[in-house]
PDB file of C-alpha atoms in Angstrom:
ATOM      1  CA  MET J   3     165.092  69.326  53.734  1.00 50.00           C
ATOM      2  CA  ALA J   4     162.143  70.501  55.872  1.00 53.00           C
ATOM      3  CA  LYS J   5     161.456  68.824  59.136  1.00 57.00           C
ATOM      4  CA  LYS J   6     158.294  66.852  59.369  1.00 57.00           C
ATOM      5  CA  PRO J   7     156.217  67.357  62.468  1.00 57.00           C
ATOM      6  CA  LYS J   8     156.390  64.521  64.906  1.00 57.00           C
ATOM      7  CA  ALA J   9     153.314  62.359  65.075  1.00 54.00           C
ATOM      8  CA  ASP J  10     151.787  60.707  68.126  1.00 54.00           C
ATOM      9  CA  GLU J  11     151.108  57.036  68.294  1.00 54.00           C
ATOM     10  CA  ASP J  12     147.755  57.624  66.549  1.00 54.00           C
ATOM     11  CA  GLY J  13     149.374  59.363  63.593  1.00 54.00           C
ATOM     12  CA  ALA J  14     148.046  62.835  64.535  1.00 54.00           C
ATOM     13  CA  PRO J  15     150.557  65.695  64.533  1.00 55.00           C
ATOM     14  CA  ALA J  16     151.922  66.736  67.918  1.00 53.00           C
ATOM     15  CA  GLU J  17     150.513  69.862  69.663  1.00 54.00           C
ATOM     16  CA  GLY J  18     153.684  71.903  69.162  1.00 51.00           C
ATOM     17  CA  ALA J  19     153.459  71.418  65.392  1.00 51.00           C
ATOM     18  CA  ALA J  20     149.801  72.523  65.262  1.00 51.00           C
ATOM     19  CA  GLU J  21     150.596  75.699  67.190  1.00 54.00           C
ATOM     20  CA  GLY J  22     153.317  76.681  64.729  1.00 59.00           C
ATOM     21  CA  GLY J  23     150.742  76.964  61.923  1.00 69.00           C
ATOM     22  CA  GLY J  24     148.351  78.886  64.217  1.00 79.00           C
ATOM     23  CA  LYS J  25     151.065  81.382  65.096  1.00 85.00           C
ATOM     24  CA  LYS J  26     151.667  82.123  61.432  1.00 86.00           C
ATOM     25  CA  LYS J  27     147.938  82.765  60.874  1.00 88.00           C
ATOM     26  CA  LYS J  28     147.750  85.045  63.884  1.00 88.00           C
ATOM     27  CA  MET J  29     150.820  86.951  62.744  1.00 89.00           C
ATOM     28  CA  LEU J  30     149.367  87.317  59.245  1.00 90.00           C
ATOM     29  CA  ILE J  31     146.065  88.622  60.657  1.00 90.00           C
ATOM     30  CA  LEU J  32     147.916  91.141  62.855  1.00 89.00           C
ATOM     31  CA  ILE J  33     149.981  92.383  59.915  1.00 91.00           C
ATOM     32  CA  VAL J  34     146.896  92.782  57.697  1.00 91.00           C
ATOM     33  CA  ALA J  35     145.005  94.571  60.509  1.00 91.00           C
ATOM     34  CA  GLY J  36     147.967  96.912  61.052  1.00 90.00           C
ATOM     35  CA  VAL J  37     148.149  97.776  57.353  1.00 90.00           C
ATOM     36  CA  VAL J  38     144.402  98.459  57.220  1.00 89.00           C
ATOM     37  CA  LEU J  39     144.613 100.602  60.374  1.00 87.00           C
ATOM     38  CA  LEU J  40     147.527 102.628  59.013  1.00 86.00           C
ATOM     39  CA  ALA J  41     145.781 103.152  55.681  1.00 85.00           C
ATOM     40  CA  GLY J  42     142.590 104.288  57.424  1.00 84.00           C
ATOM     41  CA  GLY J  43     144.506 106.618  59.748  1.00 82.00           C
ATOM     42  CA  GLY J  44     146.430 108.090  56.836  1.00 80.00           C
ATOM     43  CA  GLY J  45     143.232 108.704  54.884  1.00 79.00           C
ATOM     44  CA  ALA J  46     141.567 110.350  57.875  1.00 79.00           C
ATOM     45  CA  GLY J  47     144.647 112.507  58.478  1.00 75.00           C
ATOM     46  CA  TRP J  48     144.680 113.648  54.867  1.00 68.00           C
ATOM     47  CA  PHE J  49     140.969 114.437  54.987  1.00 70.00           C
ATOM     48  CA  PHE J  50     141.072 116.448  58.213  1.00 70.00           C
ATOM     49  CA  PHE J  51     144.489 118.092  58.112  1.00 68.00           C
ATOM     50  CA  LEU J  52     145.746 118.323  54.565  1.00 66.00           C
ATOM     51  CA  LYS J  53     142.568 119.006  52.619  1.00 65.00           C
ATOM     52  CA  LYS J  54     142.219 122.791  52.444  1.00 68.00           C
ATOM     53  CA  PRO J  55     138.799 124.423  52.024  1.00 64.00           C
ATOM     54  CA  SER J  56     138.283 126.337  48.816  1.00 70.00           C
ATOM     55  CA  ALA J  57     138.212 130.134  48.716  1.00 75.00           C
ATOM     56  CA  GLU J  58     134.445 130.044  48.173  1.00 78.00           C
ATOM     57  CA  GLN J  59     133.955 127.908  51.270  1.00 76.00           C
ATOM     58  CA  LEU J  60     136.113 130.264  53.340  1.00 75.00           C
ATOM     59  CA  ALA J  61     134.227 133.324  52.058  1.00 80.00           C
ATOM     60  CA  ALA J  62     130.858 131.710  52.834  1.00 81.00           C
ATOM     61  CA  ALA J  63     131.962 130.809  56.355  1.00 79.00           C
ATOM     62  CA  GLU J  64     133.240 134.350  56.963  1.00 79.00           C
ATOM     63  CA  ALA J  65     130.000 135.866  55.660  1.00 78.00           C
ATOM     64  CA  ALA J  66     127.964 133.600  57.932  1.00 76.00           C
ATOM     65  CA  LYS J  67     129.975 134.776  60.947  1.00 76.00           C
ATOM     66  CA  ASN J  68     129.540 138.455  60.080  1.00 75.00           C
ATOM     67  CA  VAL J  69     125.779 138.323  59.580  1.00 72.00           C
ATOM     68  CA  LYS J  70     124.088 139.673  62.687  1.00 72.00           C
ATOM     69  CA  LYS J  71     120.874 138.007  63.608  1.00 74.00           C
ATOM     70  CA  PRO J  72     118.023 140.507  63.887  1.00 82.00           C
ATOM     71  CA  VAL J  73     116.583 140.701  67.366  1.00 89.00           C
ATOM     72  CA  SER J  74     112.989 141.587  68.077  1.00 92.00           C
ATOM     73  CA  PHE J  75     111.542 143.032  71.263  1.00 94.00           C
ATOM     74  CA  VAL J  76     108.058 142.626  72.678  1.00 94.00           C
ATOM     75  CA  GLU J  77     107.105 145.295  75.172  1.00 95.00           C
ATOM     76  CA  MET J  78     104.710 144.351  77.947  1.00 94.00           C
ATOM     77  CA  LYS J  79     102.337 146.616  79.865  1.00 94.00           C
ATOM     78  CA  ASP J  80     103.375 148.192  83.141  1.00 94.00           C
ATOM     79  CA  MET J  81     102.388 145.975  86.047  1.00 94.00           C
ATOM     80  CA  LEU J  82     101.617 147.160  89.552  1.00 94.00           C
ATOM     81  CA  VAL J  83     101.452 144.215  91.942  1.00 92.00           C
ATOM     82  CA  GLY J  84     101.024 144.046  95.699  1.00 90.00           C
ATOM     83  CA  ILE J  85     103.655 141.704  97.118  1.00 88.00           C
ATOM     84  CA  THR J  86     103.796 139.804 100.391  1.00 84.00           C
ATOM     85  CA  GLY J  87     104.881 141.970 103.295  1.00 78.00           C
ATOM     86  CA  GLY J  88     106.315 141.016 106.636  1.00 71.00           C
ATOM     87  CA  PRO J  89     104.078 140.716 109.707  1.00 71.00           C
ATOM     88  CA  GLN J  90     105.448 143.970 111.153  1.00 73.00           C
ATOM     89  CA  GLN J  91     104.625 146.103 108.130  1.00 71.00           C
ATOM     90  CA  GLU J  92     101.534 148.307 108.350  1.00 78.00           C
ATOM     91  CA  ARG J  93     100.886 148.571 104.641  1.00 84.00           C
ATOM     92  CA  GLN J  94     101.356 146.092 101.841  1.00 85.00           C
ATOM     93  CA  PRO J  95     104.507 146.605  99.724  1.00 89.00           C
ATOM     94  CA  VAL J  96     103.969 147.224  96.021  1.00 91.00           C
ATOM     95  CA  ILE J  97     106.175 146.452  93.050  1.00 92.00           C
ATOM     96  CA  LYS J  98     105.936 148.377  89.788  1.00 94.00           C
ATOM     97  CA  ILE J  99     107.606 146.573  86.920  1.00 94.00           C
ATOM     98  CA  LYS J 100     107.948 147.196  83.199  1.00 96.00           C
ATOM     99  CA  VAL J 101     109.379 144.295  81.196  1.00 95.00           C
ATOM    100  CA  VAL J 102     110.517 143.836  77.596  1.00 96.00           C
ATOM    101  CA  LEU J 103     110.898 140.348  76.127  1.00 95.00           C
ATOM    102  CA  GLU J 104     113.756 139.698  73.695  1.00 94.00           C
ATOM    103  CA  ALA J 105     113.044 137.218  70.904  1.00 93.00           C
ATOM    104  CA  ALA J 106     115.313 135.795  68.203  1.00 88.00           C
ATOM    105  CA  ASP J 107     113.428 137.366  65.301  1.00 86.00           C
ATOM    106  CA  ALA J 108     110.176 139.061  64.295  1.00 90.00           C
ATOM    107  CA  LYS J 109     108.477 135.733  63.545  1.00 91.00           C
ATOM    108  CA  VAL J 110     108.971 134.557  67.134  1.00 91.00           C
ATOM    109  CA  ALA J 111     107.799 137.951  68.420  1.00 92.00           C
ATOM    110  CA  ASP J 112     104.610 137.585  66.381  1.00 92.00           C
ATOM    111  CA  GLU J 113     104.029 134.174  67.965  1.00 93.00           C
ATOM    112  CA  ILE J 114     104.456 135.641  71.461  1.00 94.00           C
ATOM    113  CA  LYS J 115     102.185 138.714  71.140  1.00 94.00           C
ATOM    114  CA  PRO J 116      98.839 136.840  71.226  1.00 95.00           C
ATOM    115  CA  LEU J 117      99.999 135.055  74.403  1.00 94.00           C
ATOM    116  CA  LEU J 118     100.885 138.211  76.357  1.00 95.00           C
ATOM    117  CA  PRO J 119      97.786 138.067  78.606  1.00 95.00           C
ATOM    118  CA  ARG J 120      98.888 134.603  79.779  1.00 95.00           C
ATOM    119  CA  VAL J 121     102.432 135.835  80.325  1.00 95.00           C
ATOM    120  CA  GLU J 122     101.161 138.802  82.383  1.00 95.00           C
ATOM    121  CA  ASP J 123      99.009 136.475  84.474  1.00 95.00           C
ATOM    122  CA  THR J 124     101.954 134.153  85.093  1.00 95.00           C
ATOM    123  CA  PHE J 125     104.147 137.098  86.099  1.00 94.00           C
ATOM    124  CA  GLN J 126     101.551 138.540  88.474  1.00 93.00           C
ATOM    125  CA  VAL J 127     100.961 135.218  90.216  1.00 93.00           C
ATOM    126  CA  PHE J 128     104.698 134.841  90.756  1.00 94.00           C
ATOM    127  CA  LEU J 129     105.324 138.460  91.784  1.00 92.00           C
ATOM    128  CA  ARG J 130     102.476 138.362  94.309  1.00 92.00           C
ATOM    129  CA  GLU J 131     104.401 135.775  96.364  1.00 91.00           C
ATOM    130  CA  LEU J 132     107.632 137.763  96.515  1.00 89.00           C
ATOM    131  CA  ARG J 133     108.865 139.631  99.572  1.00 87.00           C
ATOM    132  CA  PRO J 134     110.899 142.846  99.457  1.00 85.00           C
ATOM    133  CA  ALA J 135     113.911 140.887 100.758  1.00 86.00           C
ATOM    134  CA  ASP J 136     113.749 138.635  97.658  1.00 88.00           C
ATOM    135  CA  LEU J 137     114.531 141.634  95.446  1.00 86.00           C
ATOM    136  CA  GLU J 138     117.495 143.031  97.344  1.00 88.00           C
ATOM    137  CA  GLY J 139     120.799 143.467  95.553  1.00 89.00           C
ATOM    138  CA  SER J 140     121.966 142.291  92.170  1.00 90.00           C
ATOM    139  CA  ALA J 141     121.526 138.630  93.152  1.00 92.00           C
ATOM    140  CA  GLY J 142     117.825 139.251  93.799  1.00 91.00           C
ATOM    141  CA  MET J 143     117.460 140.944  90.417  1.00 91.00           C
ATOM    142  CA  TYR J 144     119.278 138.079  88.704  1.00 93.00           C
ATOM    143  CA  ARG J 145     117.046 135.455  90.356  1.00 94.00           C
ATOM    144  CA  LEU J 146     113.932 137.453  89.422  1.00 93.00           C
ATOM    145  CA  ARG J 147     115.064 137.737  85.795  1.00 95.00           C
ATOM    146  CA  GLU J 148     115.859 134.017  85.534  1.00 95.00           C
ATOM    147  CA  GLU J 149     112.552 132.994  87.111  1.00 95.00           C
ATOM    148  CA  LEU J 150     110.535 135.290  84.850  1.00 95.00           C
ATOM    149  CA  LEU J 151     112.426 133.964  81.813  1.00 95.00           C
ATOM    150  CA  ARG J 152     111.691 130.381  82.813  1.00 96.00           C
ATOM    151  CA  ARG J 153     108.006 131.148  83.348  1.00 95.00           C
ATOM    152  CA  VAL J 154     107.584 133.047  80.083  1.00 95.00           C
ATOM    153  CA  ASN J 155     109.225 130.216  78.112  1.00 94.00           C
ATOM    154  CA  VAL J 156     106.893 127.672  79.686  1.00 95.00           C
ATOM    155  CA  THR J 157     103.924 129.891  78.818  1.00 94.00           C
ATOM    156  CA  VAL J 158     104.833 130.625  75.176  1.00 94.00           C
ATOM    157  CA  SER J 159     106.249 127.186  74.319  1.00 91.00           C
ATOM    158  CA  PRO J 160     107.207 126.099  71.580  1.00 92.00           C
ATOM    159  CA  ALA J 161     108.290 129.691  70.883  1.00 92.00           C
ATOM    160  CA  LYS J 162     111.330 130.787  72.876  1.00 93.00           C
ATOM    161  CA  VAL J 163     112.161 134.080  74.563  1.00 94.00           C
ATOM    162  CA  ASP J 164     115.905 134.751  74.799  1.00 93.00           C
ATOM    163  CA  ALA J 165     115.889 137.313  77.598  1.00 95.00           C
ATOM    164  CA  VAL J 166     113.709 139.264  79.989  1.00 95.00           C
ATOM    165  CA  LEU J 167     114.824 142.890  80.156  1.00 95.00           C
ATOM    166  CA  PHE J 168     113.759 145.283  82.909  1.00 94.00           C
ATOM    167  CA  LYS J 169     112.855 148.795  81.796  1.00 94.00           C
ATOM    168  CA  GLU J 170     111.618 149.751  85.230  1.00 93.00           C
ATOM    169  CA  LEU J 171     111.506 148.058  88.621  1.00 90.00           C
ATOM    170  CA  LEU J 172     110.288 149.917  91.668  1.00 89.00           C
ATOM    171  CA  VAL J 173     109.590 148.424  95.106  1.00 87.00           C
ATOM    172  CA  GLN J 174     107.673 150.587  97.641  1.00 84.00           C
TER     173      GLN J 174
END
């Protein structure tokens, strides 16, 4: 015979008896949540690890990797710019630069070509403020390339230039 919960003087069940029923509900909820979690984890594992892509999907992915993206180049005019010299120099130093812009494809190159006068102006304004010491060594060349790339991308936005390539750079 099952034990009846003890009642208080008012006839209400004692606190210990009420908690016994609450524990069973909590345990049931935990078991159901665990089963749902395991089922979801198993389904996700099957989807990500056991499901193999078809041969057509593999071939398409391989073909996409092997396709080389065509690159387009936009050649700029030679620029001869007087740069800032030191106070002890008798004559003003000059930089001669020939730059080629690398774009993702011919469509982007066509968007850039009408804006070349603006790009040249932006380059000349920047180059005019350089000193010969700013161009020394490979670090100077790297900084110059990065700054020109940043300036050209601001000028031709929303089009994007991928690289600035130097064909010629002479400092006298």
